[in-house]
Amino acid sequence: GSIGSLREDINITMATIGNALRGATLAITRSRTAPRVVTSSATRYFSANPHVVVDKFVSSPPPTPSSANAEALRHPNDVHDRNANYSDEDSRSMAGVTASVRHNWTKEEIAELYSLPFHELMYRASTVHRMYWDPAEVQQCTLLSIKTGGCTEDCSYCSQSTRHKTFVKPTPTMKVQEVLEAAKRAKDAGSTRFCMGAAWRELGNKKNAFNHILDMVKGVNGMGMEVCCTLGMLNAEQARQLKEAGLTAYN
């Protein structure tokens, strides 16, 4: 009798758990399929995707009616164009964090950020990001090695060093047209940034190669893409020329 009663209790318990799981699964399914409302007091630069929840923030001063209704699929690639989006704002606030687009950070302010506990730093950074960006937006980038292998440096982690026996085959610097064709394919595939890397320690006196790289940068920039390079050490004049050619960032 006691065994039969125990079996009955177990069956009832299992039935209860099964019903709960089915209910939870149904709730999860509904939450995934139900459309969610974009809740923001200034959605002018955020994606119009109705399934993306943009966190609510308060801008100071509030956006004008015309700018508040303007929507774009994504932010401009150029950093100056992006910052111009916020030229009429002093700051934004959300969840106890206030932020603004600025370039006049003091050493004391930088040191304060540097000394923050890691999780607090991540929280603040994530909050600021959500105030200025669609949190579901991801930039697609393409990286191309325009000069592979044959590097004379002895970095122990790098397979492109001539000091190590690896399966990387040294190749000369790619032709300008080859690189531009690769950039065009990258853009057609959805990339908005194109980065070029070369396996050497520094540009040094590689004048011919550098002139070709300047043409590459100009060509990729002319396609409307962000351009970044990883070319080792530079001097000030080389950095200036890369900037004038349209380089977005340097690694």
PDB file of C-alpha atoms in Angstrom:
ATOM      1  CA  GLY A   1       0.000   0.000   0.000  1.00  0.00           C
ATOM      2  CA  SER A   2       2.780   2.413   0.898  1.00  0.00           C
ATOM      3  CA  ILE A   3       4.599   1.634  -2.389  1.00  0.00           C
ATOM      4  CA  GLY A   4       1.432   2.279  -4.386  1.00  0.00           C
ATOM      5  CA  SER A   5       0.905   5.572  -2.560  1.00  0.00           C
ATOM      6  CA  LEU A   6       4.528   6.567  -3.238  1.00  0.00           C
ATOM      7  CA  ARG A   7       4.144   5.801  -6.942  1.00  0.00           C
ATOM      8  CA  GLU A   8       0.983   7.897  -7.057  1.00  0.00           C
ATOM      9  CA  ASP A   9       2.770  10.815  -5.349  1.00  0.00           C
ATOM     10  CA  ILE A  10       5.658  10.536  -7.831  1.00  0.00           C
ATOM     11  CA  ASN A  11       3.277  10.506 -10.792  1.00  0.00           C
ATOM     12  CA  ILE A  12       1.489  13.598  -9.483  1.00  0.00           C
ATOM     13  CA  THR A  13       4.827  15.374  -8.916  1.00  0.00           C
ATOM     14  CA  MET A  14       6.098  14.486 -12.397  1.00  0.00           C
ATOM     15  CA  ALA A  15       2.833  15.659 -13.950  1.00  0.00           C
ATOM     16  CA  THR A  16       3.121  18.963 -12.073  1.00  0.00           C
ATOM     17  CA  ILE A  17       6.740  19.454 -13.220  1.00  0.00           C
ATOM     18  CA  GLY A  18       5.762  18.572 -16.793  1.00  0.00           C
ATOM     19  CA  ASN A  19       2.952  21.123 -16.812  1.00  0.00           C
ATOM     20  CA  ALA A  20       5.271  23.781 -15.378  1.00  0.00           C
ATOM     21  CA  LEU A  21       7.924  23.108 -18.008  1.00  0.00           C
ATOM     22  CA  ARG A  22       5.389  23.212 -20.811  1.00  0.00           C
ATOM     23  CA  GLY A  23       4.083  26.499 -19.457  1.00  0.00           C
ATOM     24  CA  ALA A  24       7.589  27.945 -19.205  1.00  0.00           C
ATOM     25  CA  THR A  25       8.425  26.788 -22.721  1.00  0.00           C
ATOM     26  CA  LEU A  26       5.242  28.376 -24.045  1.00  0.00           C
ATOM     27  CA  ALA A  27       6.034  31.630 -22.222  1.00  0.00           C
ATOM     28  CA  ILE A  28       9.566  31.675 -23.657  1.00  0.00           C
ATOM     29  CA  THR A  29       8.248  30.996 -27.153  1.00  0.00           C
ATOM     30  CA  ARG A  30       5.741  33.805 -26.831  1.00  0.00           C
ATOM     31  CA  SER A  31       8.375  36.212 -25.525  1.00  0.00           C
ATOM     32  CA  ARG A  32      10.613  35.395 -28.479  1.00  0.00           C
ATOM     33  CA  THR A  33       7.926  35.845 -31.091  1.00  0.00           C
ATOM     34  CA  ALA A  34       5.974  38.758 -29.641  1.00  0.00           C
ATOM     35  CA  PRO A  35       7.005  42.140 -31.112  1.00  0.00           C
ATOM     36  CA  ARG A  36       8.712  44.477 -28.677  1.00  0.00           C
ATOM     37  CA  VAL A  37       8.362  48.243 -28.650  1.00  0.00           C
ATOM     38  CA  VAL A  38      11.372  50.499 -29.146  1.00  0.00           C
ATOM     39  CA  THR A  39      11.293  52.673 -26.023  1.00  0.00           C
ATOM     40  CA  SER A  40      13.513  55.736 -26.295  1.00  0.00           C
ATOM     41  CA  SER A  41      13.001  59.443 -25.850  1.00  0.00           C
ATOM     42  CA  ALA A  42      15.364  60.179 -28.748  1.00  0.00           C
ATOM     43  CA  THR A  43      15.450  57.390 -31.298  1.00  0.00           C
ATOM     44  CA  ARG A  44      16.657  59.525 -34.175  1.00  0.00           C
ATOM     45  CA  TYR A  45      19.855  57.601 -34.848  1.00  0.00           C
ATOM     46  CA  PHE A  46      18.801  54.100 -33.824  1.00  0.00           C
ATOM     47  CA  SER A  47      17.710  51.197 -35.997  1.00  0.00           C
ATOM     48  CA  ALA A  48      14.022  51.011 -36.850  1.00  0.00           C
ATOM     49  CA  ASN A  49      14.017  47.273 -36.160  1.00  0.00           C
ATOM     50  CA  PRO A  50      10.915  46.699 -33.959  1.00  0.00           C
ATOM     51  CA  HIS A  51      12.527  43.667 -32.307  1.00  0.00           C
ATOM     52  CA  VAL A  52      15.382  45.737 -30.834  1.00  0.00           C
ATOM     53  CA  VAL A  53      14.831  47.319 -27.436  1.00  0.00           C
ATOM     54  CA  VAL A  54      16.722  50.600 -27.202  1.00  0.00           C
ATOM     55  CA  ASP A  55      17.139  51.644 -23.588  1.00  0.00           C
ATOM     56  CA  LYS A  56      15.477  54.849 -22.464  1.00  0.00           C
ATOM     57  CA  PHE A  57      17.719  57.806 -21.760  1.00  0.00           C
ATOM     58  CA  VAL A  58      17.236  61.520 -21.141  1.00  0.00           C
ATOM     59  CA  SER A  59      19.103  63.970 -23.381  1.00  0.00           C
ATOM     60  CA  SER A  60      19.947  67.491 -22.274  1.00  0.00           C
ATOM     61  CA  PRO A  61      18.714  69.619 -23.917  1.00  0.00           C
ATOM     62  CA  PRO A  62      15.851  67.459 -25.263  1.00  0.00           C
ATOM     63  CA  PRO A  63      15.961  66.767 -29.016  1.00  0.00           C
ATOM     64  CA  THR A  64      14.012  69.035 -31.323  1.00  0.00           C
ATOM     65  CA  PRO A  65      10.879  67.523 -32.906  1.00  0.00           C
ATOM     66  CA  SER A  66      12.493  67.422 -36.357  1.00  0.00           C
ATOM     67  CA  SER A  67      15.656  65.667 -35.177  1.00  0.00           C
ATOM     68  CA  ALA A  68      13.763  63.313 -32.858  1.00  0.00           C
ATOM     69  CA  ASN A  69      11.810  61.911 -35.795  1.00  0.00           C
ATOM     70  CA  ALA A  70      14.800  61.448 -38.085  1.00  0.00           C
ATOM     71  CA  GLU A  71      15.899  57.814 -38.234  1.00  0.00           C
ATOM     72  CA  ALA A  72      18.852  56.143 -39.949  1.00  0.00           C
ATOM     73  CA  LEU A  73      19.685  52.481 -40.304  1.00  0.00           C
ATOM     74  CA  ARG A  74      23.109  52.940 -38.711  1.00  0.00           C
ATOM     75  CA  HIS A  75      25.503  55.628 -37.563  1.00  0.00           C
ATOM     76  CA  PRO A  76      27.788  57.322 -40.101  1.00  0.00           C
ATOM     77  CA  ASN A  77      31.178  55.645 -40.522  1.00  0.00           C
ATOM     78  CA  ASP A  78      33.197  58.836 -40.089  1.00  0.00           C
ATOM     79  CA  VAL A  79      33.866  59.661 -36.437  1.00  0.00           C
ATOM     80  CA  HIS A  80      33.397  63.397 -37.035  1.00  0.00           C
ATOM     81  CA  ASP A  81      30.030  62.783 -38.707  1.00  0.00           C
ATOM     82  CA  ARG A  82      29.022  60.571 -35.773  1.00  0.00           C
ATOM     83  CA  ASN A  83      29.989  63.199 -33.209  1.00  0.00           C
ATOM     84  CA  ALA A  84      28.096  65.847 -35.186  1.00  0.00           C
ATOM     85  CA  ASN A  85      24.934  63.886 -34.397  1.00  0.00           C
ATOM     86  CA  TYR A  86      25.256  65.007 -30.786  1.00  0.00           C
ATOM     87  CA  SER A  87      26.412  68.598 -31.367  1.00  0.00           C
ATOM     88  CA  ASP A  88      23.103  69.964 -30.051  1.00  0.00           C
ATOM     89  CA  GLU A  89      23.309  67.973 -26.806  1.00  0.00           C
ATOM     90  CA  ASP A  90      25.184  68.674 -23.602  1.00  0.00           C
ATOM     91  CA  SER A  91      24.772  65.202 -22.125  1.00  0.00           C
ATOM     92  CA  ARG A  92      22.668  62.062 -21.822  1.00  0.00           C
ATOM     93  CA  SER A  93      21.646  60.291 -18.617  1.00  0.00           C
ATOM     94  CA  MET A  94      20.408  56.800 -17.883  1.00  0.00           C
ATOM     95  CA  ALA A  95      20.431  54.507 -14.833  1.00  0.00           C
ATOM     96  CA  GLY A  96      22.425  56.951 -12.739  1.00  0.00           C
ATOM     97  CA  VAL A  97      25.133  57.449 -15.382  1.00  0.00           C
ATOM     98  CA  THR A  98      25.635  60.764 -17.205  1.00  0.00           C
ATOM     99  CA  ALA A  99      27.770  60.948 -20.354  1.00  0.00           C
ATOM    100  CA  SER A 100      28.663  63.345 -23.145  1.00  0.00           C
ATOM    101  CA  VAL A 101      30.762  63.309 -26.304  1.00  0.00           C
ATOM    102  CA  ARG A 102      33.974  65.082 -25.312  1.00  0.00           C
ATOM    103  CA  HIS A 103      37.703  65.217 -26.024  1.00  0.00           C
ATOM    104  CA  ASN A 104      38.979  67.255 -23.067  1.00  0.00           C
ATOM    105  CA  TRP A 105      39.507  64.534 -20.477  1.00  0.00           C
ATOM    106  CA  THR A 106      41.889  65.458 -17.671  1.00  0.00           C
ATOM    107  CA  LYS A 107      44.541  63.110 -16.312  1.00  0.00           C
ATOM    108  CA  GLU A 108      42.672  62.995 -13.010  1.00  0.00           C
ATOM    109  CA  GLU A 109      39.434  61.898 -14.723  1.00  0.00           C
ATOM    110  CA  ILE A 110      41.278  59.248 -16.720  1.00  0.00           C
ATOM    111  CA  ALA A 111      42.986  57.978 -13.566  1.00  0.00           C
ATOM    112  CA  GLU A 112      39.608  57.763 -11.811  1.00  0.00           C
ATOM    113  CA  LEU A 113      38.204  55.610 -14.622  1.00  0.00           C
ATOM    114  CA  TYR A 114      41.339  53.489 -14.682  1.00  0.00           C
ATOM    115  CA  SER A 115      41.022  52.809 -10.957  1.00  0.00           C
ATOM    116  CA  LEU A 116      37.367  51.740 -11.048  1.00  0.00           C
ATOM    117  CA  PRO A 117      36.531  48.143 -10.061  1.00  0.00           C
ATOM    118  CA  PHE A 118      36.229  46.067 -13.221  1.00  0.00           C
ATOM    119  CA  HIS A 119      32.499  45.333 -12.965  1.00  0.00           C
ATOM    120  CA  GLU A 120      31.685  48.993 -12.256  1.00  0.00           C
ATOM    121  CA  LEU A 121      33.735  50.023 -15.284  1.00  0.00           C
ATOM    122  CA  MET A 122      31.913  47.493 -17.463  1.00  0.00           C
ATOM    123  CA  TYR A 123      28.539  48.672 -16.159  1.00  0.00           C
ATOM    124  CA  ARG A 124      29.270  52.321 -16.907  1.00  0.00           C
ATOM    125  CA  ALA A 125      30.714  51.537 -20.332  1.00  0.00           C
ATOM    126  CA  SER A 126      27.717  49.383 -21.263  1.00  0.00           C
ATOM    127  CA  THR A 127      25.305  52.075 -20.064  1.00  0.00           C
ATOM    128  CA  VAL A 128      27.028  54.800 -22.082  1.00  0.00           C
ATOM    129  CA  HIS A 129      27.094  52.540 -25.129  1.00  0.00           C
ATOM    130  CA  ARG A 130      23.353  51.925 -24.873  1.00  0.00           C
ATOM    131  CA  MET A 131      22.671  55.650 -24.656  1.00  0.00           C
ATOM    132  CA  TYR A 132      24.457  56.372 -27.933  1.00  0.00           C
ATOM    133  CA  TRP A 133      24.194  53.174 -29.970  1.00  0.00           C
ATOM    134  CA  ASP A 134      21.667  50.554 -30.977  1.00  0.00           C
ATOM    135  CA  PRO A 135      22.813  47.729 -28.631  1.00  0.00           C
ATOM    136  CA  ALA A 136      22.021  45.105 -31.279  1.00  0.00           C
ATOM    137  CA  GLU A 137      24.060  46.761 -34.043  1.00  0.00           C
ATOM    138  CA  VAL A 138      27.309  45.063 -35.071  1.00  0.00           C
ATOM    139  CA  GLN A 139      29.788  46.462 -37.560  1.00  0.00           C
ATOM    140  CA  GLN A 140      31.080  43.980 -40.123  1.00  0.00           C
ATOM    141  CA  CYS A 141      34.772  44.483 -40.927  1.00  0.00           C
ATOM    142  CA  THR A 142      37.188  42.735 -43.275  1.00  0.00           C
ATOM    143  CA  LEU A 143      40.900  42.294 -42.589  1.00  0.00           C
ATOM    144  CA  LEU A 144      43.343  41.658 -45.432  1.00  0.00           C
ATOM    145  CA  SER A 145      47.031  40.767 -45.125  1.00  0.00           C
ATOM    146  CA  ILE A 146      48.585  42.837 -47.913  1.00  0.00           C
ATOM    147  CA  LYS A 147      52.079  41.532 -47.134  1.00  0.00           C
ATOM    148  CA  THR A 148      52.331  38.081 -45.543  1.00  0.00           C
ATOM    149  CA  GLY A 149      55.330  36.397 -43.908  1.00  0.00           C
ATOM    150  CA  GLY A 150      59.035  37.113 -44.241  1.00  0.00           C
ATOM    151  CA  CYS A 151      59.216  39.365 -41.169  1.00  0.00           C
ATOM    152  CA  THR A 152      62.703  39.575 -39.639  1.00  0.00           C
ATOM    153  CA  GLU A 153      61.430  40.126 -36.101  1.00  0.00           C
ATOM    154  CA  ASP A 154      61.484  37.240 -33.596  1.00  0.00           C
ATOM    155  CA  CYS A 155      58.115  37.618 -31.849  1.00  0.00           C
ATOM    156  CA  SER A 156      57.618  34.174 -30.317  1.00  0.00           C
ATOM    157  CA  TYR A 157      53.843  34.089 -30.915  1.00  0.00           C
ATOM    158  CA  CYS A 158      53.956  35.048 -34.615  1.00  0.00           C
ATOM    159  CA  SER A 159      53.923  32.520 -37.433  1.00  0.00           C
ATOM    160  CA  GLN A 160      55.067  35.169 -39.938  1.00  0.00           C
ATOM    161  CA  SER A 161      58.557  35.540 -38.469  1.00  0.00           C
ATOM    162  CA  THR A 162      61.480  34.179 -40.497  1.00  0.00           C
ATOM    163  CA  ARG A 163      62.998  33.012 -37.193  1.00  0.00           C
ATOM    164  CA  HIS A 164      60.394  30.235 -36.847  1.00  0.00           C
ATOM    165  CA  LYS A 165      59.667  27.212 -39.016  1.00  0.00           C
ATOM    166  CA  THR A 166      55.993  27.515 -39.931  1.00  0.00           C
ATOM    167  CA  PHE A 167      53.706  26.777 -42.866  1.00  0.00           C
ATOM    168  CA  VAL A 168      53.273  30.478 -43.705  1.00  0.00           C
ATOM    169  CA  LYS A 169      54.614  31.178 -47.173  1.00  0.00           C
ATOM    170  CA  PRO A 170      56.226  34.628 -47.524  1.00  0.00           C
ATOM    171  CA  THR A 171      54.583  36.719 -50.240  1.00  0.00           C
ATOM    172  CA  PRO A 172      55.385  40.180 -51.640  1.00  0.00           C
ATOM    173  CA  THR A 173      53.176  43.191 -51.058  1.00  0.00           C
ATOM    174  CA  MET A 174      49.911  42.908 -52.979  1.00  0.00           C
ATOM    175  CA  LYS A 175      49.238  45.126 -55.970  1.00  0.00           C
ATOM    176  CA  VAL A 176      47.009  48.151 -55.476  1.00  0.00           C
ATOM    177  CA  GLN A 177      44.338  46.865 -57.846  1.00  0.00           C
ATOM    178  CA  GLU A 178      44.235  43.487 -56.103  1.00  0.00           C
ATOM    179  CA  VAL A 179      43.605  45.156 -52.769  1.00  0.00           C
ATOM    180  CA  LEU A 180      40.904  47.449 -54.160  1.00  0.00           C
ATOM    181  CA  GLU A 181      39.151  44.478 -55.747  1.00  0.00           C
ATOM    182  CA  ALA A 182      39.227  42.694 -52.375  1.00  0.00           C
ATOM    183  CA  ALA A 183      37.798  45.812 -50.712  1.00  0.00           C
ATOM    184  CA  LYS A 184      35.003  45.961 -53.285  1.00  0.00           C
ATOM    185  CA  ARG A 185      34.111  42.328 -52.581  1.00  0.00           C
ATOM    186  CA  ALA A 186      34.132  43.070 -48.850  1.00  0.00           C
ATOM    187  CA  LYS A 187      31.786  46.016 -49.294  1.00  0.00           C
ATOM    188  CA  ASP A 188      29.443  43.973 -51.488  1.00  0.00           C
ATOM    189  CA  ALA A 189      29.390  41.343 -48.723  1.00  0.00           C
ATOM    190  CA  GLY A 190      28.279  43.928 -46.146  1.00  0.00           C
ATOM    191  CA  SER A 191      31.517  45.194 -44.580  1.00  0.00           C
ATOM    192  CA  THR A 192      31.726  48.892 -43.727  1.00  0.00           C
ATOM    193  CA  ARG A 193      35.362  48.823 -42.534  1.00  0.00           C
ATOM    194  CA  PHE A 194      38.396  47.467 -44.368  1.00  0.00           C
ATOM    195  CA  CYS A 195      41.705  46.911 -42.576  1.00  0.00           C
ATOM    196  CA  MET A 196      45.076  46.200 -44.196  1.00  0.00           C
ATOM    197  CA  GLY A 197      47.980  44.589 -42.356  1.00  0.00           C
ATOM    198  CA  ALA A 198      51.614  44.030 -43.342  1.00  0.00           C
ATOM    199  CA  ALA A 199      54.165  41.664 -41.793  1.00  0.00           C
ATOM    200  CA  TRP A 200      57.108  43.905 -40.984  1.00  0.00           C
ATOM    201  CA  ARG A 201      58.446  45.818 -37.996  1.00  0.00           C
ATOM    202  CA  GLU A 202      58.138  49.315 -39.435  1.00  0.00           C
ATOM    203  CA  LEU A 203      57.573  51.179 -42.668  1.00  0.00           C
ATOM    204  CA  GLY A 204      61.010  52.765 -42.442  1.00  0.00           C
ATOM    205  CA  ASN A 205      62.285  53.773 -45.890  1.00  0.00           C
ATOM    206  CA  LYS A 206      59.903  51.545 -47.866  1.00  0.00           C
ATOM    207  CA  LYS A 207      58.949  54.512 -50.042  1.00  0.00           C
ATOM    208  CA  ASN A 208      57.610  52.558 -53.002  1.00  0.00           C
ATOM    209  CA  ALA A 209      55.500  50.255 -50.807  1.00  0.00           C
ATOM    210  CA  PHE A 210      54.250  53.222 -48.780  1.00  0.00           C
ATOM    211  CA  ASN A 211      53.137  55.103 -51.904  1.00  0.00           C
ATOM    212  CA  HIS A 212      51.191  52.039 -52.975  1.00  0.00           C
ATOM    213  CA  ILE A 213      49.594  51.801 -49.529  1.00  0.00           C
ATOM    214  CA  LEU A 214      48.542  55.454 -49.759  1.00  0.00           C
ATOM    215  CA  ASP A 215      46.823  54.645 -53.050  1.00  0.00           C
ATOM    216  CA  MET A 216      45.100  51.682 -51.377  1.00  0.00           C
ATOM    217  CA  VAL A 217      43.850  53.874 -48.530  1.00  0.00           C
ATOM    218  CA  LYS A 218      42.579  56.522 -50.943  1.00  0.00           C
ATOM    219  CA  GLY A 219      40.819  53.888 -53.040  1.00  0.00           C
ATOM    220  CA  VAL A 220      39.093  52.170 -50.119  1.00  0.00           C
ATOM    221  CA  ASN A 221      38.115  55.523 -48.602  1.00  0.00           C
ATOM    222  CA  GLY A 222      36.661  56.497 -51.979  1.00  0.00           C
ATOM    223  CA  MET A 223      34.322  53.506 -51.726  1.00  0.00           C
ATOM    224  CA  GLY A 224      32.753  55.032 -48.632  1.00  0.00           C
ATOM    225  CA  MET A 225      34.286  52.553 -46.204  1.00  0.00           C
ATOM    226  CA  GLU A 226      36.262  53.094 -43.019  1.00  0.00           C
ATOM    227  CA  VAL A 227      39.947  52.305 -43.539  1.00  0.00           C
ATOM    228  CA  CYS A 228      42.409  51.084 -40.921  1.00  0.00           C
ATOM    229  CA  CYS A 229      45.986  49.842 -41.207  1.00  0.00           C
ATOM    230  CA  THR A 230      48.439  47.728 -39.235  1.00  0.00           C
ATOM    231  CA  LEU A 231      51.856  48.572 -40.669  1.00  0.00           C
ATOM    232  CA  GLY A 232      54.189  48.576 -37.685  1.00  0.00           C
ATOM    233  CA  MET A 233      55.967  51.696 -36.500  1.00  0.00           C
ATOM    234  CA  LEU A 234      55.494  54.988 -38.334  1.00  0.00           C
ATOM    235  CA  ASN A 235      57.142  58.382 -38.256  1.00  0.00           C
ATOM    236  CA  ALA A 236      55.127  61.586 -37.944  1.00  0.00           C
ATOM    237  CA  GLU A 237      55.239  62.396 -41.660  1.00  0.00           C
ATOM    238  CA  GLN A 238      53.975  58.936 -42.625  1.00  0.00           C
ATOM    239  CA  ALA A 239      51.130  59.242 -40.122  1.00  0.00           C
ATOM    240  CA  ARG A 240      50.205  62.641 -41.553  1.00  0.00           C
ATOM    241  CA  GLN A 241      50.132  61.294 -45.118  1.00  0.00           C
ATOM    242  CA  LEU A 242      47.976  58.334 -44.111  1.00  0.00           C
ATOM    243  CA  LYS A 243      45.513  60.688 -42.446  1.00  0.00           C
ATOM    244  CA  GLU A 244      45.366  62.900 -45.525  1.00  0.00           C
ATOM    245  CA  ALA A 245      44.776  59.821 -47.685  1.00  0.00           C
ATOM    246  CA  GLY A 246      41.642  59.073 -45.641  1.00  0.00           C
ATOM    247  CA  LEU A 247      42.792  56.611 -42.970  1.00  0.00           C
ATOM    248  CA  THR A 248      40.189  56.169 -40.206  1.00  0.00           C
ATOM    249  CA  ALA A 249      42.266  54.366 -37.578  1.00  0.00           C
ATOM    250  CA  TYR A 250      45.759  52.960 -37.078  1.00  0.00           C
ATOM    251  CA  ASN A 251      46.596  49.835 -35.077  1.00  0.00           C
TER     252      ASN A 251
END
